[in-house]
Amino acid sequence: MVLRLEAVVFDVADATAVAAFWAGLLDREVLTEPGGALVPGDKTQVGLRFVTSDTLQVGPRRLHLHLTSTSLEHQQRTVETALRLGGRHIDVGQGPDDNFVVLADPGGNELCVIEPGNNYLAGTGYLGEVTCDGTRDVGLFWRDALGWPLVLDNNGQTAVQSPLGGTKISWDSWSESPTHPKNARNRQRFDLVTADLTSEAERLVSLGATRLADRADRVEMADPDSNEFGLHPA
């Protein structure tokens, strides 16, 4: 099994603008792609892909990103940089005692700048977490799919992390039913790459995934919570 999480994908109206925002915020490069742009990651930090799309967001977003802070000054600098690059403050119901800051990127995607001293995200790097609306079962699916150990399994919350460390991916049921019938494809999803597309697709189906469609450059699949993801050849 060799399956790699290449990027979290975001459908946005202007992929160039949103990719530039994240590249500036994370101090990464931008790679232009047909229909969008990639802000590549590395062995421990997940990449971000932005695809130009005129589809509208239907319902709440199923995932968002958490950035870490080494000090209060660092947290403030991150917020100031995000605002300068085109981000904005948003209210998602956070209280006055919450120490994290909630922002949206130019595409409307939420992100949280986490306060310093957060032990759960210690040592994850700057892009500390991709946090998702999902069941415990889907967390276990992704544990087995990626071969990443489970680093949290408590009261329905799960998280996995590469054996090399870095960005965590977590699931918690924000909504009453993360598996409710959907009217449209998620505008946020995962892109994975593998050297053996056929065998890997079969393995993922055996773990509980659904094979949705075969495209020229990928296999479109869905995890047990009906979240779409793309499986691409390496």
PDB file of C-alpha atoms in Angstrom:
ATOM      1  CA  MET A   1       0.000   0.000   0.000  1.00  0.00           C
ATOM      2  CA  VAL A   2       1.380   3.355  -1.060  1.00  0.00           C
ATOM      3  CA  LEU A   3      -1.277   6.047  -0.787  1.00  0.00           C
ATOM      4  CA  ARG A   4      -0.371   9.677  -0.260  1.00  0.00           C
ATOM      5  CA  LEU A   5      -2.597  12.589   0.664  1.00  0.00           C
ATOM      6  CA  GLU A   6      -1.447  15.193  -1.848  1.00  0.00           C
ATOM      7  CA  ALA A   7      -3.837  18.017  -1.048  1.00  0.00           C
ATOM      8  CA  VAL A   8      -7.063  19.240   0.444  1.00  0.00           C
ATOM      9  CA  VAL A   9      -9.122  20.566  -2.474  1.00  0.00           C
ATOM     10  CA  PHE A  10     -11.293  23.678  -2.348  1.00  0.00           C
ATOM     11  CA  ASP A  11     -13.709  24.695  -5.109  1.00  0.00           C
ATOM     12  CA  VAL A  12     -13.644  28.492  -5.293  1.00  0.00           C
ATOM     13  CA  ALA A  13     -14.746  31.231  -7.672  1.00  0.00           C
ATOM     14  CA  ASP A  14     -11.193  32.542  -8.161  1.00  0.00           C
ATOM     15  CA  ALA A  15      -8.548  29.876  -7.649  1.00  0.00           C
ATOM     16  CA  THR A  16      -5.686  32.249  -8.426  1.00  0.00           C
ATOM     17  CA  ALA A  17      -6.670  34.719  -5.708  1.00  0.00           C
ATOM     18  CA  VAL A  18      -7.291  32.111  -3.023  1.00  0.00           C
ATOM     19  CA  ALA A  19      -4.093  30.226  -3.829  1.00  0.00           C
ATOM     20  CA  ALA A  20      -2.134  33.481  -3.592  1.00  0.00           C
ATOM     21  CA  PHE A  21      -3.680  34.123  -0.170  1.00  0.00           C
ATOM     22  CA  TRP A  22      -2.643  30.742   1.199  1.00  0.00           C
ATOM     23  CA  ALA A  23       0.789  30.810  -0.394  1.00  0.00           C
ATOM     24  CA  GLY A  24       1.417  34.178   1.220  1.00  0.00           C
ATOM     25  CA  LEU A  25       0.076  33.058   4.576  1.00  0.00           C
ATOM     26  CA  LEU A  26       1.990  29.754   4.654  1.00  0.00           C
ATOM     27  CA  ASP A  27       5.110  31.053   2.877  1.00  0.00           C
ATOM     28  CA  ARG A  28       4.795  28.513   0.074  1.00  0.00           C
ATOM     29  CA  GLU A  29       4.922  28.630  -3.713  1.00  0.00           C
ATOM     30  CA  VAL A  30       1.992  28.417  -6.112  1.00  0.00           C
ATOM     31  CA  LEU A  31       1.960  25.913  -8.969  1.00  0.00           C
ATOM     32  CA  THR A  32      -0.484  26.791 -11.735  1.00  0.00           C
ATOM     33  CA  GLU A  33      -2.588  23.853 -12.930  1.00  0.00           C
ATOM     34  CA  PRO A  34      -5.311  23.431 -15.552  1.00  0.00           C
ATOM     35  CA  GLY A  35      -8.398  24.889 -13.930  1.00  0.00           C
ATOM     36  CA  GLY A  36      -6.718  26.016 -10.749  1.00  0.00           C
ATOM     37  CA  ALA A  37      -3.591  26.111  -8.628  1.00  0.00           C
ATOM     38  CA  LEU A  38      -1.720  23.975  -6.106  1.00  0.00           C
ATOM     39  CA  VAL A  39      -0.014  25.251  -2.966  1.00  0.00           C
ATOM     40  CA  PRO A  40       2.145  22.168  -2.404  1.00  0.00           C
ATOM     41  CA  GLY A  41       2.933  20.714   0.971  1.00  0.00           C
ATOM     42  CA  ASP A  42       5.762  18.440   2.035  1.00  0.00           C
ATOM     43  CA  LYS A  43       6.233  15.192   3.957  1.00  0.00           C
ATOM     44  CA  THR A  44       4.580  16.595   7.087  1.00  0.00           C
ATOM     45  CA  GLN A  45       2.462  19.534   5.897  1.00  0.00           C
ATOM     46  CA  VAL A  46      -0.552  18.864   3.691  1.00  0.00           C
ATOM     47  CA  GLY A  47      -0.875  20.617   0.334  1.00  0.00           C
ATOM     48  CA  LEU A  48      -3.826  22.793  -0.693  1.00  0.00           C
ATOM     49  CA  ARG A  49      -5.416  22.732  -4.157  1.00  0.00           C
ATOM     50  CA  PHE A  50      -7.823  25.376  -5.433  1.00  0.00           C
ATOM     51  CA  VAL A  51     -10.115  24.639  -8.362  1.00  0.00           C
ATOM     52  CA  THR A  52     -12.059  27.342 -10.168  1.00  0.00           C
ATOM     53  CA  SER A  53     -15.761  26.532  -9.960  1.00  0.00           C
ATOM     54  CA  ASP A  54     -19.014  28.434 -10.353  1.00  0.00           C
ATOM     55  CA  THR A  55     -20.923  26.046  -8.099  1.00  0.00           C
ATOM     56  CA  LEU A  56     -22.334  27.509  -4.914  1.00  0.00           C
ATOM     57  CA  GLN A  57     -21.760  26.285  -1.376  1.00  0.00           C
ATOM     58  CA  VAL A  58     -24.733  24.144  -0.312  1.00  0.00           C
ATOM     59  CA  GLY A  59     -25.074  23.924   3.466  1.00  0.00           C
ATOM     60  CA  PRO A  60     -22.188  24.254   5.910  1.00  0.00           C
ATOM     61  CA  ARG A  61     -18.648  23.478   4.821  1.00  0.00           C
ATOM     62  CA  ARG A  62     -17.518  20.016   5.842  1.00  0.00           C
ATOM     63  CA  LEU A  63     -13.949  20.959   6.782  1.00  0.00           C
ATOM     64  CA  HIS A  64     -11.694  23.887   7.658  1.00  0.00           C
ATOM     65  CA  LEU A  65      -8.067  24.529   8.567  1.00  0.00           C
ATOM     66  CA  HIS A  66      -6.333  25.339  11.853  1.00  0.00           C
ATOM     67  CA  LEU A  67      -3.113  27.348  11.988  1.00  0.00           C
ATOM     68  CA  THR A  68      -0.905  27.181  15.068  1.00  0.00           C
ATOM     69  CA  SER A  69       0.829  29.956  17.002  1.00  0.00           C
ATOM     70  CA  THR A  70       4.068  29.960  18.963  1.00  0.00           C
ATOM     71  CA  SER A  71       3.190  33.123  20.918  1.00  0.00           C
ATOM     72  CA  LEU A  72       0.469  35.753  21.199  1.00  0.00           C
ATOM     73  CA  GLU A  73       2.583  37.994  18.976  1.00  0.00           C
ATOM     74  CA  HIS A  74       2.838  35.236  16.384  1.00  0.00           C
ATOM     75  CA  GLN A  75      -0.923  34.712  16.494  1.00  0.00           C
ATOM     76  CA  GLN A  76      -1.502  38.432  15.973  1.00  0.00           C
ATOM     77  CA  ARG A  77       0.981  38.546  13.080  1.00  0.00           C
ATOM     78  CA  THR A  78      -0.809  35.647  11.422  1.00  0.00           C
ATOM     79  CA  VAL A  79      -4.152  37.434  11.741  1.00  0.00           C
ATOM     80  CA  GLU A  80      -2.707  40.692  10.427  1.00  0.00           C
ATOM     81  CA  THR A  81      -1.076  38.910   7.493  1.00  0.00           C
ATOM     82  CA  ALA A  82      -4.305  37.105   6.651  1.00  0.00           C
ATOM     83  CA  LEU A  83      -6.265  40.365   6.677  1.00  0.00           C
ATOM     84  CA  ARG A  84      -3.650  42.087   4.524  1.00  0.00           C
ATOM     85  CA  LEU A  85      -3.807  39.259   1.988  1.00  0.00           C
ATOM     86  CA  GLY A  86      -7.578  39.514   1.648  1.00  0.00           C
ATOM     87  CA  GLY A  87      -8.981  37.527   4.562  1.00  0.00           C
ATOM     88  CA  ARG A  88     -11.696  38.785   6.904  1.00  0.00           C
ATOM     89  CA  HIS A  89     -13.029  38.203  10.390  1.00  0.00           C
ATOM     90  CA  ILE A  90     -16.174  36.084  10.632  1.00  0.00           C
ATOM     91  CA  ASP A  91     -18.523  35.072  13.431  1.00  0.00           C
ATOM     92  CA  VAL A  92     -19.305  31.365  13.701  1.00  0.00           C
ATOM     93  CA  GLY A  93     -20.626  31.602  17.239  1.00  0.00           C
ATOM     94  CA  GLN A  94     -17.309  31.807  19.060  1.00  0.00           C
ATOM     95  CA  GLY A  95     -17.556  33.258  22.558  1.00  0.00           C
ATOM     96  CA  PRO A  96     -15.714  36.158  24.178  1.00  0.00           C
ATOM     97  CA  ASP A  97     -13.582  33.741  26.197  1.00  0.00           C
ATOM     98  CA  ASP A  98     -12.349  31.827  23.150  1.00  0.00           C
ATOM     99  CA  ASN A  99      -8.683  32.501  22.473  1.00  0.00           C
ATOM    100  CA  PHE A 100      -8.645  31.407  18.840  1.00  0.00           C
ATOM    101  CA  VAL A 101      -9.421  33.796  15.971  1.00  0.00           C
ATOM    102  CA  VAL A 102     -11.856  32.825  13.209  1.00  0.00           C
ATOM    103  CA  LEU A 103     -11.249  34.187   9.722  1.00  0.00           C
ATOM    104  CA  ALA A 104     -12.317  33.463   6.157  1.00  0.00           C
ATOM    105  CA  ASP A 105     -10.047  33.392   3.130  1.00  0.00           C
ATOM    106  CA  PRO A 106     -10.973  35.277  -0.086  1.00  0.00           C
ATOM    107  CA  GLY A 107     -13.013  32.254  -1.168  1.00  0.00           C
ATOM    108  CA  GLY A 108     -15.096  32.242   2.012  1.00  0.00           C
ATOM    109  CA  ASN A 109     -13.402  29.176   3.518  1.00  0.00           C
ATOM    110  CA  GLU A 110     -13.156  29.338   7.294  1.00  0.00           C
ATOM    111  CA  LEU A 111      -9.866  29.053   9.133  1.00  0.00           C
ATOM    112  CA  CYS A 112      -8.950  29.315  12.793  1.00  0.00           C
ATOM    113  CA  VAL A 113      -5.743  30.820  14.130  1.00  0.00           C
ATOM    114  CA  ILE A 114      -5.224  28.790  17.296  1.00  0.00           C
ATOM    115  CA  GLU A 115      -3.831  30.341  20.450  1.00  0.00           C
ATOM    116  CA  PRO A 116      -0.301  29.490  21.675  1.00  0.00           C
ATOM    117  CA  GLY A 117       0.048  26.709  24.223  1.00  0.00           C
ATOM    118  CA  ASN A 118      -2.480  24.375  22.583  1.00  0.00           C
ATOM    119  CA  ASN A 119      -1.068  21.000  23.608  1.00  0.00           C
ATOM    120  CA  TYR A 120      -3.177  19.017  21.145  1.00  0.00           C
ATOM    121  CA  LEU A 121      -1.512  20.769  18.191  1.00  0.00           C
ATOM    122  CA  ALA A 122       1.981  20.885  19.694  1.00  0.00           C
ATOM    123  CA  GLY A 123       4.598  19.857  17.171  1.00  0.00           C
ATOM    124  CA  THR A 124       2.245  19.697  14.186  1.00  0.00           C
ATOM    125  CA  GLY A 125       3.797  22.616  12.327  1.00  0.00           C
ATOM    126  CA  TYR A 126       2.117  25.800  11.141  1.00  0.00           C
ATOM    127  CA  LEU A 127      -0.770  24.127   9.295  1.00  0.00           C
ATOM    128  CA  GLY A 128      -1.701  22.152  12.351  1.00  0.00           C
ATOM    129  CA  GLU A 129      -4.986  20.523  11.475  1.00  0.00           C
ATOM    130  CA  VAL A 130      -7.604  19.806   8.867  1.00  0.00           C
ATOM    131  CA  THR A 131     -10.745  19.439  10.962  1.00  0.00           C
ATOM    132  CA  CYS A 132     -13.772  17.765   9.395  1.00  0.00           C
ATOM    133  CA  ASP A 133     -17.426  17.111  10.117  1.00  0.00           C
ATOM    134  CA  GLY A 134     -17.606  13.345  10.340  1.00  0.00           C
ATOM    135  CA  THR A 135     -18.315  10.189  12.269  1.00  0.00           C
ATOM    136  CA  ARG A 136     -15.941   7.993  14.216  1.00  0.00           C
ATOM    137  CA  ASP A 137     -16.286   5.363  11.491  1.00  0.00           C
ATOM    138  CA  VAL A 138     -14.926   7.712   8.838  1.00  0.00           C
ATOM    139  CA  GLY A 139     -11.945   8.509  11.040  1.00  0.00           C
ATOM    140  CA  LEU A 140     -11.203   4.796  11.293  1.00  0.00           C
ATOM    141  CA  PHE A 141     -11.598   4.462   7.530  1.00  0.00           C
ATOM    142  CA  TRP A 142      -8.999   7.144   6.880  1.00  0.00           C
ATOM    143  CA  ARG A 143      -6.680   5.605   9.476  1.00  0.00           C
ATOM    144  CA  ASP A 144      -6.685   2.398   7.473  1.00  0.00           C
ATOM    145  CA  ALA A 145      -6.704   4.084   4.062  1.00  0.00           C
ATOM    146  CA  LEU A 146      -3.677   6.276   4.730  1.00  0.00           C
ATOM    147  CA  GLY A 147      -1.883   3.973   7.143  1.00  0.00           C
ATOM    148  CA  TRP A 148      -1.675   6.831   9.633  1.00  0.00           C
ATOM    149  CA  PRO A 149      -2.003   6.031  13.338  1.00  0.00           C
ATOM    150  CA  LEU A 150      -4.993   7.187  15.312  1.00  0.00           C
ATOM    151  CA  VAL A 151      -3.835   9.934  17.687  1.00  0.00           C
ATOM    152  CA  LEU A 152      -7.280  10.771  19.114  1.00  0.00           C
ATOM    153  CA  ASP A 153     -10.283   8.535  19.756  1.00  0.00           C
ATOM    154  CA  ASN A 154     -12.559  10.054  22.372  1.00  0.00           C
ATOM    155  CA  ASN A 155     -16.342  10.531  22.574  1.00  0.00           C
ATOM    156  CA  GLY A 156     -16.800  10.153  18.834  1.00  0.00           C
ATOM    157  CA  GLN A 157     -13.891  12.429  17.962  1.00  0.00           C
ATOM    158  CA  THR A 158     -11.030  10.932  15.995  1.00  0.00           C
ATOM    159  CA  ALA A 159      -7.778  12.216  14.523  1.00  0.00           C
ATOM    160  CA  VAL A 160      -4.981  10.706  12.486  1.00  0.00           C
ATOM    161  CA  GLN A 161      -1.455  11.913  11.848  1.00  0.00           C
ATOM    162  CA  SER A 162       1.341  10.772   9.576  1.00  0.00           C
ATOM    163  CA  PRO A 163       4.008   8.638  11.286  1.00  0.00           C
ATOM    164  CA  LEU A 164       6.367  11.471  10.325  1.00  0.00           C
ATOM    165  CA  GLY A 165       4.282  13.965  12.314  1.00  0.00           C
ATOM    166  CA  GLY A 166       2.862  17.202  10.974  1.00  0.00           C
ATOM    167  CA  THR A 167      -0.690  18.165  10.045  1.00  0.00           C
ATOM    168  CA  LYS A 168      -3.411  16.227  11.853  1.00  0.00           C
ATOM    169  CA  ILE A 169      -6.733  15.342  10.243  1.00  0.00           C
ATOM    170  CA  SER A 170      -9.651  15.114  12.644  1.00  0.00           C
ATOM    171  CA  TRP A 171     -13.346  14.289  12.567  1.00  0.00           C
ATOM    172  CA  ASP A 172     -16.148  15.317  14.887  1.00  0.00           C
ATOM    173  CA  SER A 173     -19.898  15.394  14.310  1.00  0.00           C
ATOM    174  CA  TRP A 174     -20.669  19.115  14.118  1.00  0.00           C
ATOM    175  CA  SER A 175     -24.068  18.510  12.495  1.00  0.00           C
ATOM    176  CA  GLU A 176     -26.806  16.130  13.604  1.00  0.00           C
ATOM    177  CA  SER A 177     -26.026  13.745  10.755  1.00  0.00           C
ATOM    178  CA  PRO A 178     -22.821  14.084   8.739  1.00  0.00           C
ATOM    179  CA  THR A 179     -24.167  11.374   6.434  1.00  0.00           C
ATOM    180  CA  HIS A 180     -27.371  13.222   5.463  1.00  0.00           C
ATOM    181  CA  PRO A 181     -28.294  12.994   1.750  1.00  0.00           C
ATOM    182  CA  LYS A 182     -26.430  15.569  -0.296  1.00  0.00           C
ATOM    183  CA  ASN A 183     -27.633  17.624  -3.223  1.00  0.00           C
ATOM    184  CA  ALA A 184     -24.185  18.493  -4.555  1.00  0.00           C
ATOM    185  CA  ARG A 185     -20.572  17.411  -4.412  1.00  0.00           C
ATOM    186  CA  ASN A 186     -18.560  18.733  -1.488  1.00  0.00           C
ATOM    187  CA  ARG A 187     -16.628  21.862  -2.399  1.00  0.00           C
ATOM    188  CA  GLN A 188     -13.911  20.673  -0.007  1.00  0.00           C
ATOM    189  CA  ARG A 189     -12.423  17.207  -0.416  1.00  0.00           C
ATOM    190  CA  PHE A 190      -9.186  15.190  -0.491  1.00  0.00           C
ATOM    191  CA  ASP A 191      -6.905  14.413  -3.442  1.00  0.00           C
ATOM    192  CA  LEU A 192      -4.766  11.290  -3.076  1.00  0.00           C
ATOM    193  CA  VAL A 193      -2.089   9.791  -5.310  1.00  0.00           C
ATOM    194  CA  THR A 194      -0.935   6.211  -5.753  1.00  0.00           C
ATOM    195  CA  ALA A 195       1.381   4.263  -8.030  1.00  0.00           C
ATOM    196  CA  ASP A 196      -1.221   1.507  -8.537  1.00  0.00           C
ATOM    197  CA  LEU A 197      -4.598   3.066  -9.253  1.00  0.00           C
ATOM    198  CA  THR A 198      -6.476  -0.176  -9.869  1.00  0.00           C
ATOM    199  CA  SER A 199      -5.290  -2.057  -6.795  1.00  0.00           C
ATOM    200  CA  GLU A 200      -5.606   0.947  -4.530  1.00  0.00           C
ATOM    201  CA  ALA A 201      -9.171   1.681  -5.637  1.00  0.00           C
ATOM    202  CA  GLU A 202     -10.087  -1.935  -4.917  1.00  0.00           C
ATOM    203  CA  ARG A 203      -8.445  -1.781  -1.492  1.00  0.00           C
ATOM    204  CA  LEU A 204     -10.320   1.406  -0.591  1.00  0.00           C
ATOM    205  CA  VAL A 205     -13.615  -0.180  -1.622  1.00  0.00           C
ATOM    206  CA  SER A 206     -12.812  -3.134   0.646  1.00  0.00           C
ATOM    207  CA  LEU A 207     -12.355  -0.643   3.511  1.00  0.00           C
ATOM    208  CA  GLY A 208     -15.775   0.924   2.932  1.00  0.00           C
ATOM    209  CA  ALA A 209     -15.299   3.480   0.156  1.00  0.00           C
ATOM    210  CA  THR A 210     -17.643   3.804  -2.810  1.00  0.00           C
ATOM    211  CA  ARG A 211     -16.371   3.982  -6.383  1.00  0.00           C
ATOM    212  CA  LEU A 212     -18.301   6.799  -8.034  1.00  0.00           C
ATOM    213  CA  ALA A 213     -16.769   7.274 -11.489  1.00  0.00           C
ATOM    214  CA  ASP A 214     -13.701   6.513 -13.574  1.00  0.00           C
ATOM    215  CA  ARG A 215     -12.216   9.576 -15.268  1.00  0.00           C
ATOM    216  CA  ALA A 216      -9.310   9.885 -17.677  1.00  0.00           C
ATOM    217  CA  ASP A 217      -6.991  11.188 -14.954  1.00  0.00           C
ATOM    218  CA  ARG A 218      -8.505   9.835 -11.742  1.00  0.00           C
ATOM    219  CA  VAL A 219     -11.001   7.619  -9.979  1.00  0.00           C
ATOM    220  CA  GLU A 220     -13.704   9.515  -8.121  1.00  0.00           C
ATOM    221  CA  MET A 221     -14.636   7.876  -4.829  1.00  0.00           C
ATOM    222  CA  ALA A 222     -16.485   8.602  -1.597  1.00  0.00           C
ATOM    223  CA  ASP A 223     -15.657   7.678   1.985  1.00  0.00           C
ATOM    224  CA  PRO A 224     -18.180   6.026   4.354  1.00  0.00           C
ATOM    225  CA  ASP A 225     -19.656   9.457   5.223  1.00  0.00           C
ATOM    226  CA  SER A 226     -20.275  10.133   1.498  1.00  0.00           C
ATOM    227  CA  ASN A 227     -17.459  12.677   1.255  1.00  0.00           C
ATOM    228  CA  GLU A 228     -16.009  12.612  -2.241  1.00  0.00           C
ATOM    229  CA  PHE A 229     -12.286  12.256  -2.839  1.00  0.00           C
ATOM    230  CA  GLY A 230     -10.096  11.851  -5.890  1.00  0.00           C
ATOM    231  CA  LEU A 231      -7.614   9.030  -6.460  1.00  0.00           C
ATOM    232  CA  HIS A 232      -4.923  10.034  -8.965  1.00  0.00           C
ATOM    233  CA  PRO A 233      -1.988   8.154 -10.510  1.00  0.00           C
ATOM    234  CA  ALA A 234       1.395   9.149  -9.132  1.00  0.00           C
TER     235      ALA A 234
END
